[in-house]
Amino acid sequence: MTSATTPASSAATAELGETERARLDAAIDDLHTGTRTWAALTLAQRVTLLRAVRSSVAAAAEDWAQTAAVSKGLDAGHPLRGEEWLSGPYSVLGAVDAYIETLDRLAHGANPLEGITIDRAPGGRTRVHAFPLTGIDRLLLSGYTGEVWLEPGVTPNGARAAAGLAQRTPAESGGVGLVLGAGNITSIPVLDVLYELLAHNRTALLKVNPTQDALVPVYKRALAPLIGPGLLRITRGGPEVGTYLTGHPDLAHVHITGSAATFDTIVWGTGPAAARRRRENRPLLKKPITAELGGVSPIIIVPGEWTAADLTYQAEHVATMRLQNSGHNCIAGQVVIISSDWAQADDFRAALRRAYANAPERPIWYPGSPSRMHLATDAYPDALVLGDRVLVEVSEQDDASELQSTEYFAPVLGVVSVAGTGQDFLDAAVAYANDRPQGTLGANLLIDPATEKALGAGFDRAIAALRYGSIAINGWTAFGFITPTMTWGAFPGSTIADVGSGIGVVHNALLLDRVERSVIRGPFRPFPRSLPVVNGGGRLSILPKPPWFVSARTGATVSEGLTRFRAHGGIVGLLKTLSAALRA
């Protein structure tokens, strides 16, 4: 392969030394050789390779989680260190298991959707019931279900015919792709690499975000079965390395998880020249690009008759959506939409203040986050500042535009009001969520079973009207992130000229084509209030409190235990983990 430098990368070339350029070029050459190796592997051989990846990830899981926790300032005794087990090795192990199942079916001449329920969602869309698909998930995550809705016009037969994506034509290479890794969640770069390889038959050069440099040795051990045959190379580096690589002529595709500003710099450049390119529709980037870029995620609170326990539990749920990973999440809830006519609105606000204030303290570690928190307090001087977090309650007289347009990527949570009750409120809240917060990555909605039943078909219509790529009903969209058979990405329709929350999807271990959105549904009440005799028709759950809640007292122990069970099995360890879960 050539190591020539295009005009687009000339500035980066001036900053990179000859040795560094030669190293990157050699890595790309290795990956081109790897494309031929990958194309020659049968589906059965790919399954064997993925099983080797599974073993190496399992072996590295403890080091992975501990390294990530230390890098984020969470010491061995911190109650939230379990986040790094679930959002790191647990997520990757689940994805590898799901991909193995899909490829194994294809290798045996079966369809990836064989035995999976496919029906119709509102609007005549085809809906794939993608979670749970295993007995252990039905037990451990009882009460949670997941659906993938396909674009209007896709039929069930069309969904089956396309399932498998590039693994239906394994010998057709997609070339070599560049993955610009996320800096916040440690599983994201690995999951993006797996999707490049399995959805597109592309080998990948992964450029790790500098915030994840400490994980590079772990990644190299965990992904050694992919590195050995030239299917993956991993590199460090700052913006100059990224600029050189995005302009490299021997890379066929770019995928980025990051910010819209970074995306625009890659595609259009900077300064007056970028503005001119936009006007003339002459992007600087000459190759295709996909992206996941975050957004301002709404949390719709549908008014109903909630018990005191409901108010407390769901307030902790909302606090978790904002404070997990110190708010450094593209999917962190940011704007709570509450009814100004709800009789319990003041009670919920009080419960939310308590839950938000009482969550464990932790470092604000992501670069730039403190300055974005100052943006919030400057825009809203009356905001409640609680040490490492900010709560903004926007009154009817205040301007909510700053809250709606700025993805703070920090522990800043806002509350706004919309008038109405019942269907009137729900329709108004959905319109608000569609039109005002920036982006379309994910939306959350909390509703009690009696109210949902009373709304009937109107509730289904409202969910269909939400223009988001991931929707969680009585859950948090992050559950969809760690569920490999769900999809992850913005609502379709974005372009490089107006990228919003991104282009394309990832995860998607069933390898579905033409995805519109994923919908997660969870239990409104935890165990034992989830029992049918208690909760009046809601979903049964065995969890008193999910381990990802920032208020879960045993969350760290349960998260580690679930990951170890996913990695190595063992009924004794699982029983100990379940016992700890019951004490959450």
PDB file of N, CA, C and O in Angstrom, residues 497-533:
ATOM      1  N   ALA A 497     -23.857  17.239   6.366  1.00  0.00           N
ATOM      2  CA  ALA A 497     -24.109  18.677   6.450  1.00  0.00           C
ATOM      3  C   ALA A 497     -24.826  19.053   7.737  1.00  0.00           C
ATOM      4  O   ALA A 497     -24.688  20.174   8.231  1.00  0.00           O
ATOM      5  N   ASP A 498     -25.598  18.140   8.296  1.00  0.00           N
ATOM      6  CA  ASP A 498     -26.344  18.373   9.534  1.00  0.00           C
ATOM      7  C   ASP A 498     -26.350  17.055  10.299  1.00  0.00           C
ATOM      8  O   ASP A 498     -27.295  16.289  10.247  1.00  0.00           O
ATOM      9  N   VAL A 499     -25.262  16.800  11.033  1.00  0.00           N
ATOM     10  CA  VAL A 499     -25.015  15.447  11.528  1.00  0.00           C
ATOM     11  C   VAL A 499     -25.803  15.106  12.786  1.00  0.00           C
ATOM     12  O   VAL A 499     -26.042  13.933  13.074  1.00  0.00           O
ATOM     13  N   GLY A 500     -26.209  16.120  13.564  1.00  0.00           N
ATOM     14  CA  GLY A 500     -26.990  15.827  14.765  1.00  0.00           C
ATOM     15  C   GLY A 500     -26.272  14.867  15.696  1.00  0.00           C
ATOM     16  O   GLY A 500     -25.126  15.087  16.095  1.00  0.00           O
ATOM     17  N   SER A 501     -26.952  13.755  16.028  1.00  0.00           N
ATOM     18  CA  SER A 501     -26.365  12.755  16.927  1.00  0.00           C
ATOM     19  C   SER A 501     -25.601  11.666  16.191  1.00  0.00           C
ATOM     20  O   SER A 501     -25.136  10.718  16.818  1.00  0.00           O
ATOM     21  N   GLY A 502     -25.482  11.796  14.867  1.00  0.00           N
ATOM     22  CA  GLY A 502     -24.649  10.836  14.158  1.00  0.00           C
ATOM     23  C   GLY A 502     -25.319  10.182  12.973  1.00  0.00           C
ATOM     24  O   GLY A 502     -26.475  10.487  12.625  1.00  0.00           O
ATOM     25  N   ILE A 503     -24.578   9.274  12.361  1.00  0.00           N
ATOM     26  CA  ILE A 503     -25.002   8.564  11.157  1.00  0.00           C
ATOM     27  C   ILE A 503     -24.702   7.085  11.346  1.00  0.00           C
ATOM     28  O   ILE A 503     -23.579   6.710  11.683  1.00  0.00           O
ATOM     29  N   GLY A 504     -25.716   6.223  11.126  1.00  0.00           N
ATOM     30  CA  GLY A 504     -25.507   4.785  11.216  1.00  0.00           C
ATOM     31  C   GLY A 504     -25.715   4.249  12.619  1.00  0.00           C
ATOM     32  O   GLY A 504     -25.982   4.995  13.574  1.00  0.00           O
ATOM     33  N   VAL A 505     -25.619   2.918  12.743  1.00  0.00           N
ATOM     34  CA  VAL A 505     -25.755   2.249  14.036  1.00  0.00           C
ATOM     35  C   VAL A 505     -24.553   1.347  14.271  1.00  0.00           C
ATOM     36  O   VAL A 505     -23.807   1.012  13.344  1.00  0.00           O
ATOM     37  N   VAL A 506     -24.397   0.953  15.533  1.00  0.00           N
ATOM     38  CA  VAL A 506     -23.403  -0.038  15.931  1.00  0.00           C
ATOM     39  C   VAL A 506     -24.084  -1.046  16.860  1.00  0.00           C
ATOM     40  O   VAL A 506     -25.305  -1.042  17.002  1.00  0.00           O
ATOM     41  N   HIS A 507     -23.280  -1.928  17.490  1.00  0.00           N
ATOM     42  CA  HIS A 507     -23.758  -3.046  18.319  1.00  0.00           C
ATOM     43  C   HIS A 507     -24.549  -4.002  17.406  1.00  0.00           C
ATOM     44  O   HIS A 507     -23.943  -4.693  16.612  1.00  0.00           O
ATOM     45  N   ASN A 508     -25.872  -4.101  17.509  1.00  0.00           N
ATOM     46  CA  ASN A 508     -26.649  -4.768  16.460  1.00  0.00           C
ATOM     47  C   ASN A 508     -26.118  -6.159  16.156  1.00  0.00           C
ATOM     48  O   ASN A 508     -25.841  -6.506  14.997  1.00  0.00           O
ATOM     49  N   ALA A 509     -25.980  -7.005  17.189  1.00  0.00           N
ATOM     50  CA  ALA A 509     -25.345  -8.312  17.001  1.00  0.00           C
ATOM     51  C   ALA A 509     -26.180  -9.279  16.174  1.00  0.00           C
ATOM     52  O   ALA A 509     -25.662 -10.306  15.727  1.00  0.00           O
ATOM     53  N   LEU A 510     -27.460  -8.983  15.956  1.00  0.00           N
ATOM     54  CA  LEU A 510     -28.246  -9.792  15.020  1.00  0.00           C
ATOM     55  C   LEU A 510     -27.977  -9.383  13.573  1.00  0.00           C
ATOM     56  O   LEU A 510     -28.481 -10.021  12.648  1.00  0.00           O
ATOM     57  N   LEU A 511     -27.180  -8.311  13.408  1.00  0.00           N
ATOM     58  CA  LEU A 511     -26.782  -7.813  12.087  1.00  0.00           C
ATOM     59  C   LEU A 511     -28.009  -7.519  11.215  1.00  0.00           C
ATOM     60  O   LEU A 511     -28.140  -8.010  10.093  1.00  0.00           O
ATOM     61  N   LEU A 512     -28.886  -6.684  11.776  1.00  0.00           N
ATOM     62  CA  LEU A 512     -30.108  -6.281  11.081  1.00  0.00           C
ATOM     63  C   LEU A 512     -29.838  -5.104  10.154  1.00  0.00           C
ATOM     64  O   LEU A 512     -29.026  -4.230  10.458  1.00  0.00           O
ATOM     65  N   ASP A 513     -30.553  -5.055   9.064  1.00  0.00           N
ATOM     66  CA  ASP A 513     -30.418  -3.976   8.101  1.00  0.00           C
ATOM     67  C   ASP A 513     -31.590  -2.996   8.249  1.00  0.00           C
ATOM     68  O   ASP A 513     -32.666  -3.370   8.715  1.00  0.00           O
ATOM     69  N   ARG A 514     -31.349  -1.750   7.871  1.00  0.00           N
ATOM     70  CA  ARG A 514     -32.374  -0.700   7.823  1.00  0.00           C
ATOM     71  C   ARG A 514     -33.076  -0.517   9.183  1.00  0.00           C
ATOM     72  O   ARG A 514     -34.294  -0.548   9.299  1.00  0.00           O
ATOM     73  N   VAL A 515     -32.273  -0.294  10.183  1.00  0.00           N
ATOM     74  CA  VAL A 515     -32.792  -0.088  11.540  1.00  0.00           C
ATOM     75  C   VAL A 515     -33.274   1.346  11.706  1.00  0.00           C
ATOM     76  O   VAL A 515     -32.622   2.300  11.262  1.00  0.00           O
ATOM     77  N   GLU A 516     -34.425   1.508  12.356  1.00  0.00           N
ATOM     78  CA  GLU A 516     -34.909   2.839  12.695  1.00  0.00           C
ATOM     79  C   GLU A 516     -34.621   3.194  14.149  1.00  0.00           C
ATOM     80  O   GLU A 516     -34.125   4.272  14.448  1.00  0.00           O
ATOM     81  N   ARG A 517     -34.929   2.274  15.061  1.00  0.00           N
ATOM     82  CA  ARG A 517     -34.756   2.567  16.484  1.00  0.00           C
ATOM     83  C   ARG A 517     -34.775   1.278  17.288  1.00  0.00           C
ATOM     84  O   ARG A 517     -35.176   0.219  16.804  1.00  0.00           O
ATOM     85  N   SER A 518     -34.335   1.381  18.539  1.00  0.00           N
ATOM     86  CA  SER A 518     -34.490   0.303  19.516  1.00  0.00           C
ATOM     87  C   SER A 518     -35.342   0.817  20.667  1.00  0.00           C
ATOM     88  O   SER A 518     -35.240   1.995  21.045  1.00  0.00           O
ATOM     89  N   VAL A 519     -36.173  -0.049  21.210  1.00  0.00           N
ATOM     90  CA  VAL A 519     -37.064   0.327  22.306  1.00  0.00           C
ATOM     91  C   VAL A 519     -36.864  -0.660  23.459  1.00  0.00           C
ATOM     92  O   VAL A 519     -37.079  -1.866  23.298  1.00  0.00           O
ATOM     93  N   ILE A 520     -36.438  -0.144  24.596  1.00  0.00           N
ATOM     94  CA  ILE A 520     -36.261  -0.931  25.825  1.00  0.00           C
ATOM     95  C   ILE A 520     -37.464  -0.693  26.731  1.00  0.00           C
ATOM     96  O   ILE A 520     -37.951   0.443  26.855  1.00  0.00           O
ATOM     97  N   ARG A 521     -37.935  -1.746  27.345  1.00  0.00           N
ATOM     98  CA  ARG A 521     -39.009  -1.613  28.338  1.00  0.00           C
ATOM     99  C   ARG A 521     -38.569  -2.296  29.627  1.00  0.00           C
ATOM    100  O   ARG A 521     -38.027  -3.405  29.595  1.00  0.00           O
ATOM    101  N   GLY A 522     -38.793  -1.617  30.758  1.00  0.00           N
ATOM    102  CA  GLY A 522     -38.397  -2.164  32.044  1.00  0.00           C
ATOM    103  C   GLY A 522     -39.527  -2.118  33.047  1.00  0.00           C
ATOM    104  O   GLY A 522     -40.607  -1.585  32.765  1.00  0.00           O
ATOM    105  N   PRO A 523     -39.292  -2.635  34.241  1.00  0.00           N
ATOM    106  CA  PRO A 523     -40.321  -2.623  35.287  1.00  0.00           C
ATOM    107  C   PRO A 523     -40.401  -1.266  35.963  1.00  0.00           C
ATOM    108  O   PRO A 523     -39.376  -0.663  36.280  1.00  0.00           O
ATOM    109  N   PHE A 524     -41.611  -0.778  36.179  1.00  0.00           N
ATOM    110  CA  PHE A 524     -41.770   0.502  36.864  1.00  0.00           C
ATOM    111  C   PHE A 524     -41.398   0.378  38.332  1.00  0.00           C
ATOM    112  O   PHE A 524     -40.885   1.322  38.928  1.00  0.00           O
ATOM    113  N   ARG A 525     -41.658  -0.790  38.911  1.00  0.00           N
ATOM    114  CA  ARG A 525     -41.377  -1.004  40.332  1.00  0.00           C
ATOM    115  C   ARG A 525     -40.428  -2.175  40.500  1.00  0.00           C
ATOM    116  O   ARG A 525     -40.512  -3.164  39.766  1.00  0.00           O
ATOM    117  N   PRO A 526     -39.521  -2.104  41.476  1.00  0.00           N
ATOM    118  CA  PRO A 526     -38.582  -3.198  41.725  1.00  0.00           C
ATOM    119  C   PRO A 526     -39.199  -4.257  42.630  1.00  0.00           C
ATOM    120  O   PRO A 526     -40.293  -4.073  43.178  1.00  0.00           O
ATOM    121  N   PHE A 527     -38.488  -5.365  42.784  1.00  0.00           N
ATOM    122  CA  PHE A 527     -38.911  -6.414  43.714  1.00  0.00           C
ATOM    123  C   PHE A 527     -38.809  -5.890  45.149  1.00  0.00           C
ATOM    124  O   PHE A 527     -37.871  -5.176  45.478  1.00  0.00           O
ATOM    125  N   PRO A 528     -39.736  -6.211  46.054  1.00  0.00           N
ATOM    126  CA  PRO A 528     -40.904  -7.074  45.881  1.00  0.00           C
ATOM    127  C   PRO A 528     -42.159  -6.341  45.397  1.00  0.00           C
ATOM    128  O   PRO A 528     -43.187  -6.948  45.172  1.00  0.00           O
ATOM    129  N   ARG A 529     -42.054  -5.000  45.196  1.00  0.00           N
ATOM    130  CA  ARG A 529     -43.237  -4.270  44.754  1.00  0.00           C
ATOM    131  C   ARG A 529     -43.599  -4.591  43.313  1.00  0.00           C
ATOM    132  O   ARG A 529     -44.655  -4.180  42.827  1.00  0.00           O
ATOM    133  N   SER A 530     -42.722  -5.339  42.614  1.00  0.00           N
ATOM    134  CA  SER A 530     -43.035  -5.755  41.250  1.00  0.00           C
ATOM    135  C   SER A 530     -43.935  -6.987  41.210  1.00  0.00           C
ATOM    136  O   SER A 530     -44.401  -7.377  40.137  1.00  0.00           O
ATOM    137  N   LEU A 531     -44.170  -7.612  42.345  1.00  0.00           N
ATOM    138  CA  LEU A 531     -45.041  -8.782  42.363  1.00  0.00           C
ATOM    139  C   LEU A 531     -46.445  -8.401  41.891  1.00  0.00           C
ATOM    140  O   LEU A 531     -46.963  -7.336  42.251  1.00  0.00           O
ATOM    141  N   PRO A 532     -47.076  -9.241  41.058  1.00  0.00           N
ATOM    142  CA  PRO A 532     -48.386  -8.887  40.481  1.00  0.00           C
ATOM    143  C   PRO A 532     -49.425  -8.498  41.523  1.00  0.00           C
ATOM    144  O   PRO A 532     -50.242  -7.607  41.285  1.00  0.00           O
ATOM    145  N   VAL A 533     -49.395  -9.158  42.678  1.00  0.00           N
ATOM    146  CA  VAL A 533     -50.396  -8.869  43.688  1.00  0.00           C
ATOM    147  C   VAL A 533     -50.198  -7.470  44.279  1.00  0.00           C
ATOM    148  O   VAL A 533     -51.100  -6.883  44.868  1.00  0.00           O
TER     149      VAL A 533
END
